[in-house]
Each structure stands twice: as C-alpha cells, then as structure tokens.
PDB file of C-alpha atoms in Angstrom:
ATOM      1  CA  MET A   1      85.935 128.320 175.463  1.00 52.00           C
ATOM      2  CA  ASP A   2      88.477 127.787 172.946  1.00 62.00           C
ATOM      3  CA  SER A   3      87.802 124.726 170.894  1.00 58.00           C
ATOM      4  CA  PRO A   4      89.970 124.063 167.963  1.00 66.00           C
ATOM      5  CA  VAL A   5      88.267 123.626 164.623  1.00 59.00           C
ATOM      6  CA  PRO A   6      88.556 120.022 163.621  1.00 65.00           C
ATOM      7  CA  PRO A   7      90.555 119.562 160.461  1.00 64.00           C
ATOM      8  CA  ARG A   8      88.651 118.641 157.330  1.00 64.00           C
ATOM      9  CA  ALA A   9      88.856 115.072 156.308  1.00 63.00           C
ATOM     10  CA  ALA A  10      91.317 114.731 153.495  1.00 62.00           C
ATOM     11  CA  ASP A  11      89.574 113.897 150.238  1.00 59.00           C
ATOM     12  CA  PRO A  12      91.491 111.179 148.418  1.00 63.00           C
ATOM     13  CA  ARG A  13      90.506 112.762 145.099  1.00 65.00           C
ATOM     14  CA  PRO A  14      92.208 115.973 144.132  1.00 63.00           C
ATOM     15  CA  GLU A  15      90.153 119.025 143.399  1.00 63.00           C
ATOM     16  CA  PRO A  16      88.738 118.651 139.884  1.00 62.00           C
ATOM     17  CA  ARG A  17      90.443 120.955 137.461  1.00 60.00           C
ATOM     18  CA  PRO A  18      88.761 122.294 134.380  1.00 55.00           C
ATOM     19  CA  ARG A  19      89.423 119.983 131.458  1.00 52.00           C
ATOM     20  CA  ARG A  20      91.576 121.439 128.791  1.00 50.00           C
ATOM     21  CA  ARG A  21      92.376 119.787 125.544  1.00 55.00           C
ATOM     22  CA  ASP A  22      95.816 121.276 125.270  1.00 58.00           C
ATOM     23  CA  ARG A  23      97.940 123.634 127.296  1.00 59.00           C
ATOM     24  CA  HIS A  24      96.899 126.703 125.325  1.00 63.00           C
ATOM     25  CA  GLY A  25      93.195 126.041 125.778  1.00 60.00           C
ATOM     26  CA  ARG A  26      92.445 125.911 122.067  1.00 65.00           C
ATOM     27  CA  GLY A  27      91.695 122.230 121.794  1.00 64.00           C
ATOM     28  CA  MET A  28      90.241 120.452 118.831  1.00 61.00           C
ATOM     29  CA  ARG A  29      89.109 122.690 116.062  1.00 61.00           C
ATOM     30  CA  GLY A  30      86.350 122.202 113.547  1.00 64.00           C
ATOM     31  CA  PRO A  31      86.762 120.718 110.095  1.00 66.00           C
ATOM     32  CA  VAL A  32      89.277 122.323 107.774  1.00 67.00           C
ATOM     33  CA  ALA A  33      86.709 122.791 105.028  1.00 71.00           C
ATOM     34  CA  PRO A  34      82.933 122.646 104.790  1.00 73.00           C
ATOM     35  CA  PRO A  35      81.563 119.354 103.466  1.00 70.00           C
ATOM     36  CA  GLN A  36      80.477 120.867 100.142  1.00 72.00           C
ATOM     37  CA  VAL A  37      83.977 121.614  98.817  1.00 71.00           C
ATOM     38  CA  PRO A  38      86.243 118.999  97.198  1.00 67.00           C
ATOM     39  CA  LEU A  39      88.897 119.454  99.887  1.00 69.00           C
ATOM     40  CA  ALA A  40      86.554 117.829 102.423  1.00 65.00           C
ATOM     41  CA  ALA A  41      86.256 114.577 100.412  1.00 73.00           C
ATOM     42  CA  SER A  42      88.544 111.731 101.388  1.00 83.00           C
ATOM     43  CA  ARG A  43      90.819 110.100  98.822  1.00 89.00           C
ATOM     44  CA  ALA A  44      88.514 107.084  98.685  1.00 90.00           C
ATOM     45  CA  GLU A  45      85.472 109.291  98.029  1.00 90.00           C
ATOM     46  CA  ALA A  46      87.312 111.267  95.355  1.00 91.00           C
ATOM     47  CA  PHE A  47      88.374 108.015  93.678  1.00 94.00           C
ATOM     48  CA  ALA A  48      84.816 106.652  93.764  1.00 95.00           C
ATOM     49  CA  ASP A  49      83.688 109.911  92.123  1.00 94.00           C
ATOM     50  CA  LEU A  50      86.208 109.355  89.304  1.00 95.00           C
ATOM     51  CA  VAL A  51      84.825 105.866  88.706  1.00 96.00           C
ATOM     52  CA  GLN A  52      81.249 107.192  88.777  1.00 96.00           C
ATOM     53  CA  ASP A  53      82.122 109.951  86.284  1.00 95.00           C
ATOM     54  CA  SER A  54      83.628 107.390  83.939  1.00 95.00           C
ATOM     55  CA  VAL A  55      80.594 105.116  84.226  1.00 95.00           C
ATOM     56  CA  GLU A  56      78.192 107.991  83.565  1.00 95.00           C
ATOM     57  CA  ARG A  57      80.225 108.944  80.493  1.00 93.00           C
ATOM     58  CA  LEU A  58      79.891 105.399  79.130  1.00 95.00           C
ATOM     59  CA  GLU A  59      76.217 104.953  80.114  1.00 94.00           C
ATOM     60  CA  ARG A  60      75.215 107.667  77.644  1.00 92.00           C
ATOM     61  CA  ARG A  61      76.454 105.442  74.835  1.00 92.00           C
ATOM     62  CA  TRP A  62      75.712 102.030  76.407  1.00 92.00           C
ATOM     63  CA  PRO A  63      72.435 102.090  78.423  1.00 92.00           C
ATOM     64  CA  GLN A  64      72.827  98.383  79.316  1.00 90.00           C
ATOM     65  CA  LEU A  65      75.589  99.385  81.733  1.00 92.00           C
ATOM     66  CA  ALA A  66      72.836 100.296  84.209  1.00 91.00           C
ATOM     67  CA  ASP A  67      72.576  96.529  84.873  1.00 92.00           C
ATOM     68  CA  ILE A  68      76.266  96.265  85.875  1.00 94.00           C
ATOM     69  CA  ASP A  69      77.529  97.029  89.389  1.00 95.00           C
ATOM     70  CA  PHE A  70      80.713  99.075  89.592  1.00 96.00           C
ATOM     71  CA  LEU A  71      82.792  98.579  92.744  1.00 95.00           C
ATOM     72  CA  VAL A  72      85.868 100.248  94.178  1.00 96.00           C
ATOM     73  CA  VAL A  73      88.042  97.943  96.288  1.00 94.00           C
ATOM     74  CA  GLU A  74      91.204  99.045  98.101  1.00 94.00           C
ATOM     75  CA  VAL A  75      93.538  96.275  96.889  1.00 90.00           C
ATOM     76  CA  PRO A  76      93.151  92.940  95.079  1.00 88.00           C
ATOM     77  CA  ARG A  77      93.353  89.713  97.057  1.00 81.00           C
ATOM     78  CA  LEU A  78      96.635  87.871  96.792  1.00 73.00           C
ATOM     79  CA  ASP A  79      95.487  84.321  97.489  1.00 64.00           C
ATOM     80  CA  GLY A  80      93.594  82.070  95.137  1.00 52.00           C
ATOM     81  CA  GLY A  81      90.387  82.521  97.078  1.00 47.00           C
ATOM     82  CA  GLY A  82      88.229  79.705  98.245  1.00 42.00           C
ATOM     83  CA  ALA A  83      84.941  79.702 100.077  1.00 39.00           C
ATOM     84  CA  ALA A  84      86.320  81.525 103.119  1.00 37.00           C
ATOM     85  CA  ALA A  85      87.684  84.389 101.024  1.00 40.00           C
ATOM     86  CA  GLY A  86      84.404  84.951  99.213  1.00 48.00           C
ATOM     87  CA  PRO A  87      83.584  84.395  95.577  1.00 50.00           C
ATOM     88  CA  ASP A  88      83.093  88.053  94.666  1.00 52.00           C
ATOM     89  CA  LEU A  89      86.649  89.343  94.653  1.00 54.00           C
ATOM     90  CA  VAL A  90      89.063  88.777  91.820  1.00 55.00           C
ATOM     91  CA  ALA A  91      92.291  87.079  92.890  1.00 57.00           C
ATOM     92  CA  TRP A  92      95.705  87.361  91.279  1.00 60.00           C
ATOM     93  CA  GLY A  93      98.858  85.328  91.458  1.00 60.00           C
ATOM     94  CA  ASP A  94     102.474  85.945  90.474  1.00 61.00           C
ATOM     95  CA  ASP A  95     101.511  88.283  87.642  1.00 66.00           C
ATOM     96  CA  ALA A  96     101.556  92.060  87.825  1.00 80.00           C
ATOM     97  CA  VAL A  97      99.145  93.662  90.256  1.00 86.00           C
ATOM     98  CA  PRO A  98      95.763  94.113  88.515  1.00 90.00           C
ATOM     99  CA  LEU A  99      94.173  97.531  88.323  1.00 93.00           C
ATOM    100  CA  GLY A 100      90.683  96.186  87.727  1.00 94.00           C
ATOM    101  CA  GLY A 101      88.683  93.056  87.137  1.00 92.00           C
ATOM    102  CA  THR A 102      85.293  91.665  86.209  1.00 93.00           C
ATOM    103  CA  ILE A 103      82.918  89.282  87.911  1.00 92.00           C
ATOM    104  CA  PRO A 104      80.367  87.719  85.550  1.00 91.00           C
ATOM    105  CA  ALA A 105      76.669  87.674  86.411  1.00 90.00           C
ATOM    106  CA  ARG A 106      75.435  84.552  88.211  1.00 90.00           C
ATOM    107  CA  GLU A 107      72.638  83.296  90.439  1.00 89.00           C
ATOM    108  CA  GLY A 108      70.501  86.395  90.032  1.00 90.00           C
ATOM    109  CA  ARG A 109      73.374  88.774  90.812  1.00 92.00           C
ATOM    110  CA  PRO A 110      74.412  91.329  88.199  1.00 93.00           C
ATOM    111  CA  ALA A 111      77.812  91.408  86.563  1.00 94.00           C
ATOM    112  CA  ARG A 112      80.388  93.527  88.389  1.00 95.00           C
ATOM    113  CA  VAL A 113      83.329  95.652  87.390  1.00 95.00           C
ATOM    114  CA  VAL A 114      85.940  96.125  90.114  1.00 95.00           C
ATOM    115  CA  VAL A 115      88.515  98.940  90.149  1.00 96.00           C
ATOM    116  CA  TYR A 116      91.350  98.654  92.679  1.00 96.00           C
ATOM    117  CA  ARG A 117      92.039 102.051  94.235  1.00 96.00           C
ATOM    118  CA  ARG A 118      95.514 101.736  95.763  1.00 95.00           C
ATOM    119  CA  PRO A 119      97.298 100.223  92.717  1.00 95.00           C
ATOM    120  CA  VAL A 120      95.808 102.966  90.528  1.00 96.00           C
ATOM    121  CA  GLU A 121      96.776 105.729  92.968  1.00 95.00           C
ATOM    122  CA  ILE A 122     100.341 104.430  93.167  1.00 94.00           C
ATOM    123  CA  ARG A 123     100.721 104.506  89.374  1.00 94.00           C
ATOM    124  CA  THR A 124      99.451 108.073  88.919  1.00 94.00           C
ATOM    125  CA  LYS A 125     100.764 111.440  90.008  1.00 93.00           C
ATOM    126  CA  GLY A 126      97.857 113.837  89.680  1.00 92.00           C
ATOM    127  CA  ARG A 127      94.082 113.930  89.528  1.00 91.00           C
ATOM    128  CA  ASP A 128      93.937 114.284  85.730  1.00 94.00           C
ATOM    129  CA  GLU A 129      96.288 111.358  85.179  1.00 95.00           C
ATOM    130  CA  ARG A 130      94.308 109.298  87.706  1.00 96.00           C
ATOM    131  CA  ALA A 131      91.001 110.152  85.990  1.00 95.00           C
ATOM    132  CA  ALA A 132      92.401 109.089  82.608  1.00 95.00           C
ATOM    133  CA  LEU A 133      93.702 105.780  83.992  1.00 95.00           C
ATOM    134  CA  VAL A 134      90.426 105.055  85.820  1.00 96.00           C
ATOM    135  CA  HIS A 135      88.480 105.667  82.610  1.00 95.00           C
ATOM    136  CA  GLU A 136      90.830 103.371  80.694  1.00 96.00           C
ATOM    137  CA  ILE A 137      90.354 100.615  83.269  1.00 96.00           C
ATOM    138  CA  VAL A 138      86.566 100.978  83.277  1.00 96.00           C
ATOM    139  CA  VAL A 139      86.461 100.902  79.451  1.00 96.00           C
ATOM    140  CA  GLU A 140      88.667  97.791  79.310  1.00 95.00           C
ATOM    141  CA  GLN A 141      86.602  95.932  81.913  1.00 96.00           C
ATOM    142  CA  VAL A 142      83.280  96.881  80.310  1.00 95.00           C
ATOM    143  CA  ALA A 143      84.632  95.758  76.930  1.00 95.00           C
ATOM    144  CA  GLU A 144      85.583  92.423  78.482  1.00 94.00           C
ATOM    145  CA  LEU A 145      82.096  91.962  79.962  1.00 93.00           C
ATOM    146  CA  LEU A 146      80.342  92.918  76.726  1.00 91.00           C
ATOM    147  CA  GLY A 147      82.721  90.920  74.520  1.00 93.00           C
ATOM    148  CA  LEU A 148      83.762  93.983  72.537  1.00 94.00           C
ATOM    149  CA  THR A 149      86.982  95.835  71.887  1.00 94.00           C
ATOM    150  CA  PRO A 150      87.754  98.872  74.066  1.00 95.00           C
ATOM    151  CA  GLU A 151      87.707 101.082  70.941  1.00 94.00           C
ATOM    152  CA  THR A 152      84.114  99.986  70.291  1.00 94.00           C
ATOM    153  CA  VAL A 153      83.049 100.784  73.856  1.00 94.00           C
ATOM    154  CA  ASP A 154      84.702 104.232  73.775  1.00 92.00           C
ATOM    155  CA  PRO A 155      85.944 105.570  70.417  1.00 90.00           C
ATOM    156  CA  ARG A 156      88.365 107.901  72.252  1.00 89.00           C
ATOM    157  CA  TYR A 157      90.039 104.967  74.065  1.00 87.00           C
ATOM    158  CA  GLY A 158      93.821 105.281  73.936  1.00 79.00           C
ATOM    159  CA  GLU A 159      93.815 108.898  72.738  1.00 78.00           C
ATOM    160  CA  ASP A 160      94.284 110.504  76.182  1.00 59.00           C
TER     161      ASP A 160
END
C-alpha cells in the first residue's frame, strides 16, 4: 500500500529568523562612557553645572541668593508674551538676543535669574570661555535683582 504523504499546508508566515540588529551581528553597544565621567554628561547638563558653579561661588559672599531660583532655558522667546505664552519667561524684541534675564519675585514666588543656553554656547568656543561668560551673565543678573553694580556683587567682575 503505497500512499503518498500529503504535502504540508503552506504557512503564510515565513520561518522566523533570528533577529539581528545589523548584518555583522554586533548591534547596539553600551554607552560610550560610564555615567560618572564628564564625557557622559549632555551639553545641557554641562551648561547647568556651569551655572550652578557660578551660583555657588556667589552664594559664599551673598547668602540671600539662596532665595533666588536660577533657571537654564534653551532660547529666549521672540514674541511679546501674553497669557498663553506664560508670564515666567523673559521676552525680547528687535534688540540683540539676550543671554540672560531676571524675573522679579511676585505672588509668593521667588525671584528668578534665567540664563539662555544656546545664545551663550554660540558666542563661546571652549569650556573655559563659556564658564567665564556664564559667570558674567549670572553676576550681571544678580546685580540687577539686588540693585547693585556687578563689581559690588563680584569684585573680580570684568577681570577674566
């Protein structure tokens, strides 16, 4: 009795192949550097660290700066603002692009100093130059909030 073996039903799905991330089988690799080294920090984090260093340097001389919030914002708003844009961000018009700004204290909220990251990064070439410019901006904005001259806030202002 010769009975032919019935053919297998054709599966509409092809045979699953092992997933490979690239043709060499290496795929995604781990991070370039461990999180503890400066290389692992993003540009935004490194910039925020520069602002924090500058604030800490000034807080030794001016303890009342603990009551001021320091913010890093990517870029300043272009429009005049309004309720939809939010009252917290400093706007600018046809003038030069601001590098920083202040927001006075109101309605139970502390005063704020804003440093704009991208305009500062564009104007500087290296980390040291960026750190000096960030410190200058922070000193100028703090002086504006306190009603003092920048030289009073930081005696080394303008020397760098």
